Amino acid sequence: MSIERIREYVSQIKSLDADAMERARARQAELAKPPGSLGKLEDISVQLSGISGQLFYNTDKRCVIIMSADNGVYEEGVASTPQSVTYFQTLNFLRGIPGVAAIAKQFNTDLIVVDVGVNADIDHPQIKNRKIRKSTWNIAKGPAMTYEEASQAVLTGIETAIEAVEDGYRLFGAGEMGIANTTTSAAVLSVLLGIEPEKVVGKGAGLSEDAYLHKIHVVRHAIENNRPDPRDPIDVLAKVGGFDIAALAGVFLGCAFMRVPVVIDGFISTVAALAAVGIAPICKEYMIASHVSTEHGFAHAVQALGLEPYLHLDMRLGEGSGCPVMFAVIDAACGAIRDMGTFAEAEIDDDYIAELTGDKFTI
């Protein structure tokens, strides 16, 4: 069964390499700059060393994995966008039309598009067909999927990440496409955190006030009716989630298994990351949060995850659009630790560092 294979992968996820991280910190201390002056760029470089076991990390080949799927709860009127947009945008990713595609092109990033549950037949040579079935069921009327289907979606994400690493990719982003998935994400988050739907349900792509209140009601009813177990993230995904969220959770697990960094996008991606951490807490060490989403509920999700996003751009597009932007920041971190000169190379006497870090130093 899929759950047994997931457990096998999860059991092999290891913590970061502490020795490599110490070497990276030592390298940062030798560079010709005031201590800690590159701030979070230094933190990123240390994390990448821990992930890879190497002092320098190669980010040349990178991608955003986009999981596409439809959600049966759409029929409850919780989205302002037609469901057909999932199908068209899934195709458009390869045409370079959506936001993430344009941004990815700017930052030399490939897109890996996976159909895990689009409510249409897709026959495209560049779209991976991992369709579990056409759309989930309506969570307002029953579970979104079976437990086995949820496990299969998670496993699909794990295996997609593994295949991408085997193809040479070393830096990953996690994106999604699925109309009504802010509803399923809010439901999953509400259960995982044990907080009221009002605190996590947002207006998505632009619902009216009446539709927004209805969306809250739908999420509350789905949780009360399906009774997902917050101690079992896969059960939560099965009862009130979506194929896209479950598959993204698998991407985070797969990247940790393969010891490669993975960048979180916005609200939906963060909820998927939270589900992944519920399955395997150690996988959080391989995650990098990109930007602060303005989507209602994001603050609760990222706080529970315990990661601090690096970018404040008022973005809420989704699709993985924040990931390529964060890749540029990661490039900067890698370039600094690799290419900056040391005090010795710059012929600078570093005795002054003791004064900067000593008790007598004042500003």
Short mmCIF file of C-alpha atoms in Angstrom, two decimals:
data_model
loop_
_atom_site.label_atom_id
_atom_site.label_comp_id
_atom_site.label_asym_id
_atom_site.label_seq_id
_atom_site.Cartn_x
_atom_site.Cartn_y
_atom_site.Cartn_z
CA MET A 1 0.00 0.00 0.00
CA SER A 2 1.04 3.62 -0.58
CA ILE A 3 1.19 4.45 3.14
CA GLU A 4 3.80 1.74 3.70
CA ARG A 5 6.01 3.17 0.98
CA ILE A 6 5.62 6.65 2.46
CA ARG A 7 6.74 5.33 5.85
CA GLU A 8 9.75 3.69 4.23
CA TYR A 9 10.85 6.98 2.67
CA VAL A 10 10.14 8.97 5.83
CA SER A 11 12.18 6.58 7.96
CA GLN A 12 15.27 7.43 5.88
CA ILE A 13 15.07 11.22 6.21
CA LYS A 14 18.06 12.40 8.20
CA SER A 15 18.89 15.64 10.00
CA LEU A 16 21.23 18.23 8.50
CA ASP A 17 25.01 17.70 8.55
CA ALA A 18 26.18 19.56 11.67
CA ASP A 19 29.87 19.36 10.70
CA ALA A 20 29.22 20.90 7.29
CA MET A 21 27.22 23.69 8.91
CA GLU A 22 30.09 24.43 11.27
CA ARG A 23 32.49 24.60 8.33
CA ALA A 24 30.15 27.08 6.64
CA ARG A 25 30.03 29.25 9.78
CA ALA A 26 33.81 29.16 9.97
CA ARG A 27 34.04 30.21 6.32
CA GLN A 28 31.64 33.10 6.97
CA ALA A 29 33.86 34.25 9.85
CA GLU A 30 36.88 34.35 7.53
CA LEU A 31 35.25 36.45 4.81
CA ALA A 32 36.28 40.09 4.50
CA LYS A 33 33.23 41.64 6.14
CA PRO A 34 32.01 42.60 9.60
CA PRO A 35 30.67 39.57 11.51
CA GLY A 36 27.12 38.71 10.52
CA SER A 37 26.88 41.63 8.11
CA LEU A 38 25.23 39.55 5.38
CA GLY A 39 22.50 38.61 7.82
CA LYS A 40 20.05 36.04 6.54
CA LEU A 41 22.17 35.32 3.48
CA GLU A 42 24.65 33.77 5.89
CA ASP A 43 21.88 31.69 7.48
CA ILE A 44 20.83 30.38 4.08
CA SER A 45 24.37 29.39 3.12
CA VAL A 46 24.81 27.53 6.40
CA GLN A 47 21.52 25.70 5.91
CA LEU A 48 22.49 24.68 2.37
CA SER A 49 25.78 23.30 3.65
CA GLY A 50 23.90 21.26 6.22
CA ILE A 51 21.52 19.96 3.56
CA SER A 52 24.23 18.96 1.10
CA GLY A 53 27.18 18.19 3.37
CA GLN A 54 29.26 20.49 1.13
CA LEU A 55 30.65 23.95 1.82
CA PHE A 56 29.39 25.35 -1.49
CA TYR A 57 26.02 24.56 -3.07
CA ASN A 58 25.30 24.51 -6.81
CA THR A 59 21.93 26.08 -7.68
CA ASP A 60 22.39 26.09 -11.46
CA LYS A 61 19.61 23.61 -12.22
CA ARG A 62 16.38 24.45 -10.43
CA CYS A 63 12.67 24.00 -10.90
CA VAL A 64 9.24 24.67 -9.48
CA ILE A 65 7.06 21.57 -9.22
CA ILE A 66 3.43 22.49 -9.84
CA MET A 67 0.71 20.07 -8.75
CA SER A 68 -2.58 20.59 -10.60
CA ALA A 69 -5.93 19.22 -9.45
CA ASP A 70 -9.58 20.19 -9.15
CA ASN A 71 -11.69 20.21 -6.03
CA GLY A 72 -15.26 18.96 -5.72
CA VAL A 73 -16.11 21.67 -3.19
CA TYR A 74 -16.15 24.06 -6.14
CA GLU A 75 -19.82 23.17 -6.61
CA GLU A 76 -20.59 24.95 -3.33
CA GLY A 77 -19.88 28.34 -4.89
CA VAL A 78 -16.73 28.99 -2.89
CA ALA A 79 -14.66 30.28 -5.83
CA SER A 80 -15.13 33.30 -8.08
CA THR A 81 -13.17 31.68 -10.92
CA PRO A 82 -14.57 29.00 -13.27
CA GLN A 83 -13.27 25.50 -12.60
CA SER A 84 -12.11 25.23 -16.22
CA VAL A 85 -9.29 27.65 -15.35
CA THR A 86 -7.47 24.77 -13.65
CA TYR A 87 -7.32 22.92 -16.97
CA PHE A 88 -6.37 25.94 -19.08
CA GLN A 89 -3.71 27.21 -16.69
CA THR A 90 -2.19 23.75 -16.37
CA LEU A 91 -1.63 23.84 -20.13
CA ASN A 92 -0.60 27.49 -20.07
CA PHE A 93 2.27 26.86 -17.67
CA LEU A 94 4.12 25.24 -20.56
CA ARG A 95 3.22 28.16 -22.85
CA GLY A 96 4.86 30.63 -20.48
CA ILE A 97 1.63 32.58 -19.85
CA PRO A 98 0.90 32.41 -16.07
CA GLY A 99 2.75 34.55 -13.55
CA VAL A 100 5.00 31.80 -12.27
CA ALA A 101 6.07 30.95 -15.81
CA ALA A 102 7.09 34.53 -16.59
CA ILE A 103 8.97 34.92 -13.30
CA ALA A 104 10.60 31.49 -13.66
CA LYS A 105 11.91 32.42 -17.10
CA GLN A 106 13.51 35.55 -15.64
CA PHE A 107 15.39 33.48 -13.08
CA ASN A 108 16.40 30.54 -15.27
CA THR A 109 13.95 28.17 -13.61
CA ASP A 110 12.20 25.19 -15.17
CA LEU A 111 8.61 24.18 -14.44
CA ILE A 112 7.63 20.58 -13.79
CA VAL A 113 3.86 20.37 -14.20
CA VAL A 114 2.02 17.35 -12.81
CA ASP A 115 -1.65 16.48 -13.31
CA VAL A 116 -2.74 14.73 -10.12
CA GLY A 117 -6.47 15.35 -10.47
CA VAL A 118 -7.53 17.91 -13.09
CA ASN A 119 -11.20 17.47 -13.97
CA ALA A 120 -10.43 16.95 -17.66
CA ASP A 121 -8.38 14.74 -19.94
CA ILE A 122 -4.92 16.16 -20.53
CA ASP A 123 -2.64 14.75 -23.18
CA HIS A 124 0.51 16.86 -23.30
CA PRO A 125 4.04 15.48 -23.65
CA GLN A 126 5.46 17.91 -21.10
CA ILE A 127 2.79 17.42 -18.43
CA LYS A 128 3.33 14.45 -16.15
CA ASN A 129 0.17 12.33 -15.97
CA ARG A 130 -0.14 11.18 -12.37
CA LYS A 131 -3.90 11.65 -12.25
CA ILE A 132 -5.44 9.84 -9.29
CA ARG A 133 -8.88 10.65 -10.63
CA LYS A 134 -10.75 13.64 -12.03
CA SER A 135 -11.25 15.99 -9.09
CA THR A 136 -11.81 15.22 -5.44
CA TRP A 137 -15.31 14.78 -4.07
CA ASN A 138 -17.17 17.65 -2.44
CA ILE A 139 -15.98 17.98 1.18
CA ALA A 140 -19.31 19.59 2.06
CA LYS A 141 -20.99 16.26 1.34
CA GLY A 142 -18.33 13.76 2.44
CA PRO A 143 -14.58 13.07 2.41
CA ALA A 144 -12.53 14.56 -0.42
CA MET A 145 -10.94 11.20 -1.14
CA THR A 146 -10.15 7.84 0.38
CA TYR A 147 -7.19 7.37 2.71
CA GLU A 148 -5.44 5.31 0.04
CA GLU A 149 -5.96 8.07 -2.54
CA ALA A 150 -4.51 10.64 -0.14
CA SER A 151 -1.52 8.37 0.46
CA GLN A 152 -1.15 7.88 -3.28
CA ALA A 153 -1.11 11.65 -3.80
CA VAL A 154 1.57 12.11 -1.13
CA LEU A 155 3.60 9.29 -2.66
CA THR A 156 3.24 10.93 -6.08
CA GLY A 157 4.84 14.08 -4.69
CA ILE A 158 7.69 12.14 -3.12
CA GLU A 159 8.41 10.24 -6.32
CA THR A 160 8.18 13.39 -8.47
CA ALA A 161 10.85 15.04 -6.33
CA ILE A 162 13.05 11.95 -6.48
CA GLU A 163 12.76 11.78 -10.27
CA ALA A 164 13.66 15.46 -10.57
CA VAL A 165 16.78 15.04 -8.45
CA GLU A 166 17.76 12.07 -10.58
CA ASP A 167 17.37 14.39 -13.60
CA GLY A 168 19.91 16.76 -12.09
CA TYR A 169 17.77 19.37 -10.31
CA ARG A 170 19.23 20.66 -7.04
CA LEU A 171 16.94 23.53 -6.01
CA PHE A 172 13.18 23.16 -5.76
CA GLY A 173 10.03 25.22 -5.35
CA ALA A 174 6.54 23.96 -4.54
CA GLY A 175 3.56 25.37 -6.47
CA GLU A 176 -0.01 24.41 -7.23
CA MET A 177 -3.00 25.01 -9.48
CA GLY A 178 -6.53 24.13 -8.45
CA ILE A 179 -9.62 26.31 -8.35
CA ALA A 180 -11.20 26.27 -4.85
CA ASN A 181 -7.99 25.10 -3.19
CA THR A 182 -7.97 28.05 -0.79
CA THR A 183 -11.09 26.43 0.66
CA THR A 184 -9.50 23.02 1.10
CA SER A 185 -6.28 24.58 2.40
CA ALA A 186 -8.21 26.55 4.99
CA ALA A 187 -10.04 23.41 6.08
CA VAL A 188 -6.79 21.45 6.43
CA LEU A 189 -5.16 24.29 8.36
CA SER A 190 -8.15 24.72 10.67
CA VAL A 191 -7.96 21.04 11.62
CA LEU A 192 -4.18 20.82 11.96
CA LEU A 193 -4.05 23.89 14.22
CA GLY A 194 -7.36 23.34 16.01
CA ILE A 195 -8.54 26.89 15.32
CA GLU A 196 -11.83 28.27 14.07
CA PRO A 197 -12.40 28.52 10.29
CA GLU A 198 -13.00 32.28 10.60
CA LYS A 199 -9.31 32.73 11.39
CA VAL A 200 -8.01 30.95 8.30
CA VAL A 201 -10.65 31.25 5.56
CA GLY A 202 -9.99 34.09 3.13
CA LYS A 203 -11.68 35.56 0.09
CA GLY A 204 -9.38 33.78 -2.34
CA ALA A 205 -9.40 35.36 -5.78
CA GLY A 206 -12.05 37.91 -4.79
CA LEU A 207 -15.29 36.62 -3.27
CA SER A 208 -18.11 38.94 -2.27
CA GLU A 209 -18.80 39.33 1.44
CA ASP A 210 -21.82 37.00 1.28
CA ALA A 211 -19.83 34.37 -0.62
CA TYR A 212 -17.01 34.70 1.89
CA LEU A 213 -19.35 34.04 4.82
CA HIS A 214 -20.74 31.06 2.92
CA LYS A 215 -17.20 29.77 2.38
CA ILE A 216 -16.59 29.86 6.14
CA HIS A 217 -19.79 27.92 6.68
CA VAL A 218 -18.76 25.31 4.10
CA VAL A 219 -15.39 24.79 5.78
CA ARG A 220 -16.94 24.50 9.23
CA HIS A 221 -19.58 22.06 8.00
CA ALA A 222 -16.98 19.95 6.17
CA ILE A 223 -14.88 19.63 9.32
CA GLU A 224 -17.84 18.82 11.55
CA ASN A 225 -19.28 16.33 9.07
CA ASN A 226 -16.05 14.49 8.13
CA ARG A 227 -14.34 14.62 11.53
CA PRO A 228 -10.70 14.42 10.34
CA ASP A 229 -8.10 13.28 12.88
CA PRO A 230 -5.63 16.14 13.51
CA ARG A 231 -3.08 13.59 14.77
CA ASP A 232 -2.93 12.03 11.30
CA PRO A 233 -2.17 14.58 8.55
CA ILE A 234 -2.97 12.07 5.81
CA ASP A 235 -6.42 11.53 7.30
CA VAL A 236 -6.90 15.31 7.35
CA LEU A 237 -5.86 15.55 3.69
CA ALA A 238 -8.21 12.70 2.80
CA LYS A 239 -11.20 14.14 4.63
CA VAL A 240 -10.99 17.86 3.78
CA GLY A 241 -7.93 18.39 1.57
CA GLY A 242 -7.11 18.08 -2.11
CA PHE A 243 -4.91 16.04 -4.41
CA ASP A 244 -2.75 19.11 -5.06
CA ILE A 245 -2.09 19.83 -1.37
CA ALA A 246 -1.38 16.17 -0.61
CA ALA A 247 1.01 15.88 -3.56
CA LEU A 248 2.81 19.07 -2.51
CA ALA A 249 3.24 17.63 0.99
CA GLY A 250 4.91 14.71 -0.75
CA VAL A 251 7.25 17.03 -2.64
CA PHE A 252 8.52 18.42 0.66
CA LEU A 253 9.05 14.90 1.98
CA GLY A 254 10.77 13.80 -1.22
CA CYS A 255 13.16 16.74 -1.19
CA ALA A 256 14.12 15.97 2.41
CA PHE A 257 14.63 12.32 1.51
CA MET A 258 16.92 13.31 -1.36
CA ARG A 259 18.69 16.00 0.72
CA VAL A 260 17.89 18.97 -1.50
CA PRO A 261 16.46 22.37 -0.48
CA VAL A 262 12.83 23.17 -1.24
CA VAL A 263 11.29 26.64 -1.23
CA ILE A 264 7.76 27.18 0.10
CA ASP A 265 5.53 29.55 -1.87
CA GLY A 266 2.45 31.14 -0.27
CA PHE A 267 -0.61 30.05 1.69
CA ILE A 268 -1.46 26.74 0.03
CA SER A 269 2.17 25.68 -0.25
CA THR A 270 2.68 26.52 3.44
CA VAL A 271 -0.32 24.42 4.47
CA ALA A 272 1.12 21.52 2.46
CA ALA A 273 4.48 22.05 4.18
CA LEU A 274 2.74 21.98 7.56
CA ALA A 275 1.09 18.67 6.64
CA ALA A 276 4.48 17.28 5.57
CA VAL A 277 6.03 18.31 8.89
CA GLY A 278 3.16 16.54 10.63
CA ILE A 279 4.15 13.36 8.79
CA ALA A 280 7.92 13.80 9.26
CA PRO A 281 8.95 16.70 11.53
CA ILE A 282 12.59 16.56 10.44
CA CYS A 283 11.72 17.52 6.87
CA LYS A 284 11.29 21.15 8.01
CA GLU A 285 15.08 21.46 8.10
CA TYR A 286 15.11 21.27 4.30
CA MET A 287 12.51 24.01 3.78
CA ILE A 288 13.05 27.69 2.97
CA ALA A 289 10.06 30.03 3.25
CA SER A 290 9.94 32.54 0.41
CA HIS A 291 7.44 35.36 0.92
CA VAL A 292 4.75 36.63 3.27
CA SER A 293 1.41 35.92 1.63
CA THR A 294 -1.43 38.37 2.18
CA GLU A 295 -3.93 35.51 2.04
CA HIS A 296 -6.01 35.28 5.21
CA GLY A 297 -4.71 32.42 7.32
CA PHE A 298 -1.12 32.54 6.12
CA ALA A 299 0.19 34.11 9.32
CA HIS A 300 -1.27 31.24 11.36
CA ALA A 301 0.19 28.66 9.00
CA VAL A 302 3.72 30.03 8.86
CA GLN A 303 3.80 30.68 12.60
CA ALA A 304 2.82 27.07 13.27
CA LEU A 305 5.46 25.94 10.80
CA GLY A 306 8.08 27.92 12.67
CA LEU A 307 9.79 29.43 9.64
CA GLU A 308 10.30 33.09 8.81
CA PRO A 309 9.67 34.15 5.20
CA TYR A 310 12.44 36.25 3.69
CA LEU A 311 10.42 38.42 1.30
CA HIS A 312 7.68 40.99 1.89
CA LEU A 313 6.16 41.68 -1.51
CA ASP A 314 2.39 41.61 -0.81
CA MET A 315 2.08 38.63 -3.15
CA ARG A 316 -0.84 36.17 -3.11
CA LEU A 317 -0.89 34.71 -6.61
CA GLY A 318 0.11 31.17 -5.73
CA GLU A 319 1.27 28.82 -8.52
CA GLY A 320 4.74 28.79 -6.93
CA SER A 321 5.34 32.35 -8.15
CA GLY A 322 7.33 33.37 -5.09
CA CYS A 323 9.81 30.53 -5.47
CA PRO A 324 11.89 31.80 -8.42
CA VAL A 325 12.20 35.18 -6.71
CA MET A 326 13.55 33.43 -3.64
CA PHE A 327 15.92 31.43 -5.85
CA ALA A 328 17.63 34.74 -6.69
CA VAL A 329 18.16 35.40 -2.98
CA ILE A 330 19.53 31.89 -2.55
CA ASP A 331 21.89 32.52 -5.47
CA ALA A 332 23.15 35.60 -3.66
CA ALA A 333 23.79 33.58 -0.52
CA CYS A 334 25.68 30.93 -2.47
CA GLY A 335 27.68 33.49 -4.42
CA ALA A 336 28.76 35.34 -1.30
CA ILE A 337 30.09 32.35 0.62
CA ARG A 338 31.76 30.92 -2.49
CA ASP A 339 33.21 33.99 -4.20
CA MET A 340 33.92 36.56 -1.49
CA GLY A 341 37.54 36.91 -0.49
CA THR A 342 38.82 36.20 2.97
CA PHE A 343 40.62 38.71 5.17
CA ALA A 344 43.89 37.03 4.21
CA GLU A 345 43.14 37.21 0.48
CA ALA A 346 42.16 40.86 0.82
CA GLU A 347 45.35 41.52 2.84
CA ILE A 348 43.28 43.00 5.66
CA ASP A 349 44.42 42.61 9.26
CA ASP A 350 41.46 40.98 10.97
CA ASP A 351 42.59 41.82 14.51
CA TYR A 352 39.89 44.46 14.60
CA ILE A 353 37.29 41.71 14.63
CA ALA A 354 38.15 41.04 18.26
CA GLU A 355 37.30 44.63 19.04
CA LEU A 356 33.99 44.40 17.16
CA THR A 357 32.95 41.31 19.05
CA GLY A 358 34.51 42.13 22.43
CA ASP A 359 32.93 43.65 25.50
CA LYS A 360 34.52 47.04 24.83
CA PHE A 361 32.87 47.50 21.43
CA THR A 362 30.14 50.13 21.36
CA ILE A 363 28.25 51.91 18.62
#
